[in-house]
PDB file of C-alpha atoms in Angstrom:
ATOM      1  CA  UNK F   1       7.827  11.640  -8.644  1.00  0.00           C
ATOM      2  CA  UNK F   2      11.586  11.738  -6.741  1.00  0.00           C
ATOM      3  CA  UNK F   3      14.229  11.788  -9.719  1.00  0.00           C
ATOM      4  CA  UNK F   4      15.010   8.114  -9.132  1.00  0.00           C
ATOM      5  CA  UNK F   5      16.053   5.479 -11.979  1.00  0.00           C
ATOM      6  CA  UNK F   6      17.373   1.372 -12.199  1.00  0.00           C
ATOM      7  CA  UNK F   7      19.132  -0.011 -15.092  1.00  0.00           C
ATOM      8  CA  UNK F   8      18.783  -2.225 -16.534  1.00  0.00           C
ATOM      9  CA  UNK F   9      15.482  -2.959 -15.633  1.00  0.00           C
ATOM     10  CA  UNK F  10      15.865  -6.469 -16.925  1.00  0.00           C
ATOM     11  CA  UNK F  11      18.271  -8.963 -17.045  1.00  0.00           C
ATOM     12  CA  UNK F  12      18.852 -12.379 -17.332  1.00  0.00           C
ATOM     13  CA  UNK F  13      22.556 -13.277 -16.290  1.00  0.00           C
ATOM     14  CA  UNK F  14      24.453 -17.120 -15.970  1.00  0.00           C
ATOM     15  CA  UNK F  15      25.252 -18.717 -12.603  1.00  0.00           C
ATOM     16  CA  UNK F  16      28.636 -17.423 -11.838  1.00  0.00           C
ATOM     17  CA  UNK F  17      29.049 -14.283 -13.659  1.00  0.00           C
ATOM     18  CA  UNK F  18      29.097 -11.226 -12.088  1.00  0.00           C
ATOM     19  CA  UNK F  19      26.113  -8.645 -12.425  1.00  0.00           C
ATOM     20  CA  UNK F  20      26.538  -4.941 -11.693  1.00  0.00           C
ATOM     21  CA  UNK F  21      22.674  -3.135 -10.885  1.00  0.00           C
ATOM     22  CA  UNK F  22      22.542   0.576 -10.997  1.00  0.00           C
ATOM     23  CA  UNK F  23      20.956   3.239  -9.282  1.00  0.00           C
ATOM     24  CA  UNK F  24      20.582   6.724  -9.661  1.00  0.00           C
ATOM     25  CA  UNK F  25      19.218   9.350  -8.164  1.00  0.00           C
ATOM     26  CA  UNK F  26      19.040  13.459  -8.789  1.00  0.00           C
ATOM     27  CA  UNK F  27      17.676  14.238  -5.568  1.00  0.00           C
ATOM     28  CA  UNK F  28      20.748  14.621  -3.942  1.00  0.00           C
ATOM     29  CA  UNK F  29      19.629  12.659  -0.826  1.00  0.00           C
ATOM     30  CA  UNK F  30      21.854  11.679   1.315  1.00  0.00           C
ATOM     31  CA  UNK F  31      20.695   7.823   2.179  1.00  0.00           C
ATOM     32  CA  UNK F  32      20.413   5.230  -0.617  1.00  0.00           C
ATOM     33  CA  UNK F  33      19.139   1.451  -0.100  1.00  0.00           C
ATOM     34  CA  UNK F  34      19.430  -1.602  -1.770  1.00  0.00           C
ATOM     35  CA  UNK F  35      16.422  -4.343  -1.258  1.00  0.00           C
ATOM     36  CA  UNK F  36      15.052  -7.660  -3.018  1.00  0.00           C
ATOM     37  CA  UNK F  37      11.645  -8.799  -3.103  1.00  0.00           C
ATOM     38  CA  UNK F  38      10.718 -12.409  -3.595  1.00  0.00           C
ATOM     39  CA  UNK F  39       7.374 -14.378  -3.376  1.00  0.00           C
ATOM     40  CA  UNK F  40       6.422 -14.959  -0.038  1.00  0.00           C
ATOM     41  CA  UNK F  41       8.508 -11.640   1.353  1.00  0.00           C
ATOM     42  CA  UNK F  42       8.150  -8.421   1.823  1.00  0.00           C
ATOM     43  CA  UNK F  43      11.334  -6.432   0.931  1.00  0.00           C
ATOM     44  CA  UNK F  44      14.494  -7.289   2.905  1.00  0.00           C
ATOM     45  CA  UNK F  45      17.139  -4.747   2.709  1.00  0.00           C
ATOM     46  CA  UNK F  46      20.425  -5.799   1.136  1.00  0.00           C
ATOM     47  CA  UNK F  47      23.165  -2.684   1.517  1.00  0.00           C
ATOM     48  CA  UNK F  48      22.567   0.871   2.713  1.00  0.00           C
ATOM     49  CA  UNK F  49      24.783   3.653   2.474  1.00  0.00           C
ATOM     50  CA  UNK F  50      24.389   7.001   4.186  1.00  0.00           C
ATOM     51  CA  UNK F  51      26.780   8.974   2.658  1.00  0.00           C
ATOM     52  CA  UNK F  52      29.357   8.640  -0.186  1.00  0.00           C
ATOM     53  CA  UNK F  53      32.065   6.223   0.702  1.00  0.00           C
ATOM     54  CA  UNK F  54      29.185   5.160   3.391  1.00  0.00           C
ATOM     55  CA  UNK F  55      27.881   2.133   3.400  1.00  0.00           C
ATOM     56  CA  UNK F  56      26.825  -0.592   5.672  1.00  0.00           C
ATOM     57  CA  UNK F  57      24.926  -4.385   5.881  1.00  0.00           C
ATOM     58  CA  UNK F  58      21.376  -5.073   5.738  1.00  0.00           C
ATOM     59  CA  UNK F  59      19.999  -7.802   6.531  1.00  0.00           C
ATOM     60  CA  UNK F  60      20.813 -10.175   3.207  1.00  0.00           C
ATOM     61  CA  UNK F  61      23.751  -8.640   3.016  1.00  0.00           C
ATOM     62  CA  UNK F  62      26.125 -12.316   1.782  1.00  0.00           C
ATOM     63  CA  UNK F  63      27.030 -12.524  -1.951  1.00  0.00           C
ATOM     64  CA  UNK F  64      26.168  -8.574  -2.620  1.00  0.00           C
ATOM     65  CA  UNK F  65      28.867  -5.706  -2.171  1.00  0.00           C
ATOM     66  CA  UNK F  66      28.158  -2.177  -3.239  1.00  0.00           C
ATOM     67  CA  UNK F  67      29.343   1.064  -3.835  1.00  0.00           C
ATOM     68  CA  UNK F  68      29.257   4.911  -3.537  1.00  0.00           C
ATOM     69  CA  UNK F  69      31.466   6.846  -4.749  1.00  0.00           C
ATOM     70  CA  UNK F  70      28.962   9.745  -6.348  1.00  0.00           C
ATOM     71  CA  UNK F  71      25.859  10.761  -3.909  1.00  0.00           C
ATOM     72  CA  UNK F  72      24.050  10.386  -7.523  1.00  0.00           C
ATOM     73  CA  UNK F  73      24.863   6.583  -7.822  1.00  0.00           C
ATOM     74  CA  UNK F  74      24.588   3.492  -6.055  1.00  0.00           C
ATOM     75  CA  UNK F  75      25.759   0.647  -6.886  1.00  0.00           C
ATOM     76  CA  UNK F  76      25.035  -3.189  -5.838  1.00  0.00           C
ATOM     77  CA  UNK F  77      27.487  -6.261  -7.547  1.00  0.00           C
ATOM     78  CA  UNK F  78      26.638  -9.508  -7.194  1.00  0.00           C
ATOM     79  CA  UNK F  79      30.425 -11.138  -7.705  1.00  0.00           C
ATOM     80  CA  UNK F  80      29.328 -14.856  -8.803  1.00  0.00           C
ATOM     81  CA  UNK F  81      25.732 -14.910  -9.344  1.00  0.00           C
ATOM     82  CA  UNK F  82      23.595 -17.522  -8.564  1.00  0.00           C
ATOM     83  CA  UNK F  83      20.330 -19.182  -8.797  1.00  0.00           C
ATOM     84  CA  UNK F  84      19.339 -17.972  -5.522  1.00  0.00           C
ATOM     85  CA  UNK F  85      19.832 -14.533  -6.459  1.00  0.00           C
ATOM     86  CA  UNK F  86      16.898 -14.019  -8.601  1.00  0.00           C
ATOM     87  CA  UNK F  87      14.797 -11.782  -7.499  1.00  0.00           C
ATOM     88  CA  UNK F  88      13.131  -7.993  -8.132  1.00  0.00           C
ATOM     89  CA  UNK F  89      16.098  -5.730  -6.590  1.00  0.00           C
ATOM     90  CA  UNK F  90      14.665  -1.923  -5.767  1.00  0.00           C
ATOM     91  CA  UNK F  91      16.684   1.105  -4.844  1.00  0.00           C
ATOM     92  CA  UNK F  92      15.007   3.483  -2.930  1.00  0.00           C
ATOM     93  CA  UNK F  93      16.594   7.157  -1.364  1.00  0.00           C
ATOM     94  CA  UNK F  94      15.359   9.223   1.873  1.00  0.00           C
ATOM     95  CA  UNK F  95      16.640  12.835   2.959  1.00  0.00           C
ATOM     96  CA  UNK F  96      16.930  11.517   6.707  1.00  0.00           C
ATOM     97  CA  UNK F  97      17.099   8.504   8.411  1.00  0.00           C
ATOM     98  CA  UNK F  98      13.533   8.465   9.914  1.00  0.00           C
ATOM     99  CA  UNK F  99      12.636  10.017   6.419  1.00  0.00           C
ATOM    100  CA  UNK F 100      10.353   8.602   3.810  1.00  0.00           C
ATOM    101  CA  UNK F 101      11.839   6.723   1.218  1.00  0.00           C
ATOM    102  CA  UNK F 102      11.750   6.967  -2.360  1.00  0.00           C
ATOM    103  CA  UNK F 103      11.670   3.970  -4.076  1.00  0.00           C
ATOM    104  CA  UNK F 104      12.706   2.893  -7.668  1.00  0.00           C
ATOM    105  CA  UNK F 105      10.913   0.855 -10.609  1.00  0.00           C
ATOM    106  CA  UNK F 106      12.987  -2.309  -9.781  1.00  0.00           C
ATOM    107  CA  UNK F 107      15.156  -4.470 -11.675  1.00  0.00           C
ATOM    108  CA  UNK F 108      13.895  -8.139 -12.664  1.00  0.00           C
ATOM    109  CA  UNK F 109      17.658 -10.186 -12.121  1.00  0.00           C
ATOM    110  CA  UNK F 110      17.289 -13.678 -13.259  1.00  0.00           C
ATOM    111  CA  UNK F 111      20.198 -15.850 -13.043  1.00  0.00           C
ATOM    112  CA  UNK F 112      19.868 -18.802 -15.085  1.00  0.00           C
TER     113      UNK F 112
ATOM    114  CA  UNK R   1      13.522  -4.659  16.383  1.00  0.00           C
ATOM    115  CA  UNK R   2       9.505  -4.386  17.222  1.00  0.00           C
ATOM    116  CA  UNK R   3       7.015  -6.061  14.867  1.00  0.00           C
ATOM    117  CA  UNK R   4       3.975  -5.337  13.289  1.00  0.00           C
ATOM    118  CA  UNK R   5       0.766  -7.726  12.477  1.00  0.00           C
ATOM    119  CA  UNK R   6      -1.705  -6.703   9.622  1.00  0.00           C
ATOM    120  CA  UNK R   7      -4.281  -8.727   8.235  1.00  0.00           C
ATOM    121  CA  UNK R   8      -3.402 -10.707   5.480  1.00  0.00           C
ATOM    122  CA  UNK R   9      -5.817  -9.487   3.209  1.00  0.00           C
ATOM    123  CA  UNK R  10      -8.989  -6.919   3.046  1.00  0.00           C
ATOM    124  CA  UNK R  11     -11.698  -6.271   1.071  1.00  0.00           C
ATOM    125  CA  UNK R  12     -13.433  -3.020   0.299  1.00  0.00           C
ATOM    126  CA  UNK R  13     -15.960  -1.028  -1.949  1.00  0.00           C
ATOM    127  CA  UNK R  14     -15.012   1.890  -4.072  1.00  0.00           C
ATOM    128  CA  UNK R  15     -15.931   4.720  -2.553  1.00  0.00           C
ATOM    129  CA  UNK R  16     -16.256   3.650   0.893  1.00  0.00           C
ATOM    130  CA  UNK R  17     -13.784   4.235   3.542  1.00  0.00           C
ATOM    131  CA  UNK R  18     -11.370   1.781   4.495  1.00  0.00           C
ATOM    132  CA  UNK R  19      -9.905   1.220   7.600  1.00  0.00           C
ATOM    133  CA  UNK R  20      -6.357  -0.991   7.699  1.00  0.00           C
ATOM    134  CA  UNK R  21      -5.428  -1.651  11.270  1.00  0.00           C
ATOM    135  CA  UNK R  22      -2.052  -2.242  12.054  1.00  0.00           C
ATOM    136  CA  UNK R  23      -0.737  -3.930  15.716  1.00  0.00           C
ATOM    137  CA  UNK R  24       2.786  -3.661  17.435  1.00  0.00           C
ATOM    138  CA  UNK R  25       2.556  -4.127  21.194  1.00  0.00           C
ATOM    139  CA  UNK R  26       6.067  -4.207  21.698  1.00  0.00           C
ATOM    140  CA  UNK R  27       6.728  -0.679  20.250  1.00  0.00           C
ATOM    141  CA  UNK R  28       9.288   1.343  21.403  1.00  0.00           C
ATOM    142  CA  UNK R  29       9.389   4.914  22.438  1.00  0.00           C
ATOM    143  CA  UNK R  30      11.649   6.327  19.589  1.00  0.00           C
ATOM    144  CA  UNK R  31       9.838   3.792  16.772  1.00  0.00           C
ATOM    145  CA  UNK R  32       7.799   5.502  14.464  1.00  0.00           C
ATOM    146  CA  UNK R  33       5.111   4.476  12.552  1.00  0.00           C
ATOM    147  CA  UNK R  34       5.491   3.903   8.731  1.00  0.00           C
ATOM    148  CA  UNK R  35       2.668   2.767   5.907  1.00  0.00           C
ATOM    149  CA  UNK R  36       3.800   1.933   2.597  1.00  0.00           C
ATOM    150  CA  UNK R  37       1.992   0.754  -0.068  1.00  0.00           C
ATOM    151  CA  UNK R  38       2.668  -0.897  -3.427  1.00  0.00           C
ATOM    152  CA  UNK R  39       0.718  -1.432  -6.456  1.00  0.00           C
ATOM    153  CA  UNK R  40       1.338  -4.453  -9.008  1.00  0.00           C
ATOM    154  CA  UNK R  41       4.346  -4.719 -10.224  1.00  0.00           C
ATOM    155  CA  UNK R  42       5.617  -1.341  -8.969  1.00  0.00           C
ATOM    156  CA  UNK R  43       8.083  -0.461  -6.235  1.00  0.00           C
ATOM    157  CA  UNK R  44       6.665   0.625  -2.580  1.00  0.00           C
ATOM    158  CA  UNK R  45       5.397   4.127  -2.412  1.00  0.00           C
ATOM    159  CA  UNK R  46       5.319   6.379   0.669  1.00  0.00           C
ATOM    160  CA  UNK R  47       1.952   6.882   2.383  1.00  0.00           C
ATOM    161  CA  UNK R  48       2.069   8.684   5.691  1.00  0.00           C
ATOM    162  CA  UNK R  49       4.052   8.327   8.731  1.00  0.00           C
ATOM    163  CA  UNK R  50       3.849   9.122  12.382  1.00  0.00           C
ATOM    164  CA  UNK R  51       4.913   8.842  16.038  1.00  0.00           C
ATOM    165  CA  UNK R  52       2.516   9.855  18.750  1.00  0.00           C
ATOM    166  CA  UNK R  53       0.176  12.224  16.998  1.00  0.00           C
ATOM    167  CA  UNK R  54      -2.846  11.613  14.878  1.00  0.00           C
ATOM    168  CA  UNK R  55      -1.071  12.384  11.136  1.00  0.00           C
ATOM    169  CA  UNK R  56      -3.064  13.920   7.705  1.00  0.00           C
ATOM    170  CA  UNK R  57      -1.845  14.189   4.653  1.00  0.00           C
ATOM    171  CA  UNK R  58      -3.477  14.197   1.277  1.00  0.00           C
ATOM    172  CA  UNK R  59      -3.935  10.364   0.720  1.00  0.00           C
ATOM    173  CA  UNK R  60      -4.735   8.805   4.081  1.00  0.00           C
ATOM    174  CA  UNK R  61      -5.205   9.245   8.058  1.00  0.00           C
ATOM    175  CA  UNK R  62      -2.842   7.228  10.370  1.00  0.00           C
ATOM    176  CA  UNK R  63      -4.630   7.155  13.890  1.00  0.00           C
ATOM    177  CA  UNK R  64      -2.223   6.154  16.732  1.00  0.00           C
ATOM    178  CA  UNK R  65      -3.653   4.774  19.875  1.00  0.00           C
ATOM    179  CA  UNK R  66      -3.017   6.638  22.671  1.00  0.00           C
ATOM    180  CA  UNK R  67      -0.973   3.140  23.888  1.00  0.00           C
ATOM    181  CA  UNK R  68       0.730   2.934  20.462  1.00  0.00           C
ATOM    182  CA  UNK R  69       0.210  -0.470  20.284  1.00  0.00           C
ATOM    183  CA  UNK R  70      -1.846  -0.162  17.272  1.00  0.00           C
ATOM    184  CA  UNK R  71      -2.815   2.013  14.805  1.00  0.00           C
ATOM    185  CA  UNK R  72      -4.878   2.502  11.832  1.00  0.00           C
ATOM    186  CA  UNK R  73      -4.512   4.006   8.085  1.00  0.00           C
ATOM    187  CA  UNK R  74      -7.871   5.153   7.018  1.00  0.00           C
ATOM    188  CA  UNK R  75      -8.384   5.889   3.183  1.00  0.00           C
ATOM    189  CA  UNK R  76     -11.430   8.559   3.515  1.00  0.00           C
ATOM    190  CA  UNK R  77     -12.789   7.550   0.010  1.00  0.00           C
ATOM    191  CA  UNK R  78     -11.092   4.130  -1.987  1.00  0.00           C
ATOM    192  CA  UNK R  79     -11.032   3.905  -5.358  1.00  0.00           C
ATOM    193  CA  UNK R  80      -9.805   1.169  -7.901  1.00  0.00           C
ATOM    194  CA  UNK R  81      -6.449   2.614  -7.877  1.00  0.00           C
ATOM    195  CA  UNK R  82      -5.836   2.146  -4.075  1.00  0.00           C
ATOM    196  CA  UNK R  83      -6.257  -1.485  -4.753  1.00  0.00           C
ATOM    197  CA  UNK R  84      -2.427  -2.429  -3.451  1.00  0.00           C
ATOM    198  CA  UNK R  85      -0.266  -4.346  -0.736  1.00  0.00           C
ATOM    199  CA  UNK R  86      -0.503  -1.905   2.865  1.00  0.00           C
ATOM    200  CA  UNK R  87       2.427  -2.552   4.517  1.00  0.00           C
ATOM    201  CA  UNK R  88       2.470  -1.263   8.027  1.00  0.00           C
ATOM    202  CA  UNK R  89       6.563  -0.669   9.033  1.00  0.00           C
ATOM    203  CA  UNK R  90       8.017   0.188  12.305  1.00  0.00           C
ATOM    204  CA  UNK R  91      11.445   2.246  12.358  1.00  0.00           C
ATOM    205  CA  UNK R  92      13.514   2.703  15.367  1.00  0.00           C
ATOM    206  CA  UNK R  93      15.961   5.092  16.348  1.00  0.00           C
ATOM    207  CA  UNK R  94      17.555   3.250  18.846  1.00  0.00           C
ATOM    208  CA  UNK R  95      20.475   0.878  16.885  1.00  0.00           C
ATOM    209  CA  UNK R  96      20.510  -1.595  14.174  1.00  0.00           C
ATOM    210  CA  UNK R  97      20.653  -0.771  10.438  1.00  0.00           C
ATOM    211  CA  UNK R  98      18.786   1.803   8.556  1.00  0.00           C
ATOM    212  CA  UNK R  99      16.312   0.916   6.490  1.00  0.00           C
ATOM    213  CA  UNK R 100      12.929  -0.326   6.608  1.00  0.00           C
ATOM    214  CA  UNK R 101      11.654  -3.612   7.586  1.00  0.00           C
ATOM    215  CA  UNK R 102       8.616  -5.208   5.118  1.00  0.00           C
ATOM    216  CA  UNK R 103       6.749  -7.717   6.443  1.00  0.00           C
ATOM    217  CA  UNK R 104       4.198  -9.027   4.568  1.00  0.00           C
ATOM    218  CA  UNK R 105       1.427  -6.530   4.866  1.00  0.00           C
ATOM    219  CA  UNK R 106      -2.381  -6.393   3.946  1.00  0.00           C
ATOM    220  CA  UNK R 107      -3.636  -7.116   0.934  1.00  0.00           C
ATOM    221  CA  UNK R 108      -6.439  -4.727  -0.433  1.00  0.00           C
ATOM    222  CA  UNK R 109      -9.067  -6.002  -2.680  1.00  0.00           C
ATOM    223  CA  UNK R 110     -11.753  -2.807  -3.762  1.00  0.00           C
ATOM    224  CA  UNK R 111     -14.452  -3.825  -5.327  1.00  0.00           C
ATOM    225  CA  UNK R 112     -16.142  -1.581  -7.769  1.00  0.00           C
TER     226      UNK R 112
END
């Protein structure tokens, strides 16, 4: 299995706080994703980043920033959660851009 | 970007082959040809991928038409544990952000 992890895995946050979701990878590939899942979708890609400082907009991109600042880590903030926001978030990582991807064991986010 | 249509849902024996057919008329030249799958309550996991060629690897078959309108992942031999969502992803290299797009893919029942 790709060295991939999420933490937390679980969390249950307030509407309005701000939530941090981590991923990390020691596969030293190059692209790292951010997408949700909710019932009723497939996953729809949040943030992307293809190198460190990288990054760029997916397609649910409002209300979500992230971060790179290690090719190990990604990070996605939510700056105010809310309700709308819960969901199953999965990181996933890829060697190239028309690579496979690698994909994490989620994180259950529910804001409250 | 081009889209895909899968059947909402399938239903198989164990031990039988399956065939999951996959259609995207409007295809592009650079798109290739992506199948995912994910199990309950686990993140998507890479299958096999393709562009033009008829593609092998140790846990399914893609067969592209010669049109590449449509193709098909064929699991030579299902068991229980292929019992998952197929998700059948197009991925272009002509513009527009990286990552994959998840529609809402097939459904695989096997029956033992």
């Amino acid at each position: 299995d790709a060295g991939i992890t999420q933490s937390p895995r679980h969390k249950v946050t307030e509407t309005g706080t701000p939530v941090t979701l981590r991923c990390h990878q020691t596969e030293n590939h190059r692209y790292m994703y951010w997408y949700r899942q909710d019932p009723g979708h497939g996953l729809r890609l949040i943030h992307y980043s293809y190198g460190v400082k990288d990054t760029d907009k997916g397609e649910v991109s409002d209300g979500y920033s992230v971060s790179r600042s290690k090719t190990e880590d990604f990070l996605l903030t939510l700056e105010s959660a809310t309700s709308s926001q819960t969901s199953v978030y999965f990181c996933a990582i890829s060697g190239g851009r028309f690579d496979e991807q690698y994909f994490g064991p989620g994180t259950r986010l529910t804001v409250t | 970007d081009a889209k895909t249509t899968q059947p909402n849902s399938m239903e198989s024996n164990e031990e039988e082959p399956v065939h999951l057919p996959c259609n995207h008329s409007t295809i592009s030249g650079t798109d290739y040809i992506h199948w995912y799958r994910q199990l309950p309550s686990q993140g998507p996991e890479y299958v096999i991928h393709g562009l033009t060629s008829n593609v092998n690897n140790r846990m399914a078959s893609l067969a592209i038409a010669e049109d590449r309108k449509s193709s098909t992942l064929i699991l030579h031999r299902a068991t229980l544990r292929d019992a998952a969502v197929y998700y059948c992803i197009l991925s272009s290299s002509g513009g527009g952000a990286d990552g994959l797009t998840f529609g809402k893919g097939t459904h695989l029942i096997i029956q033992p």
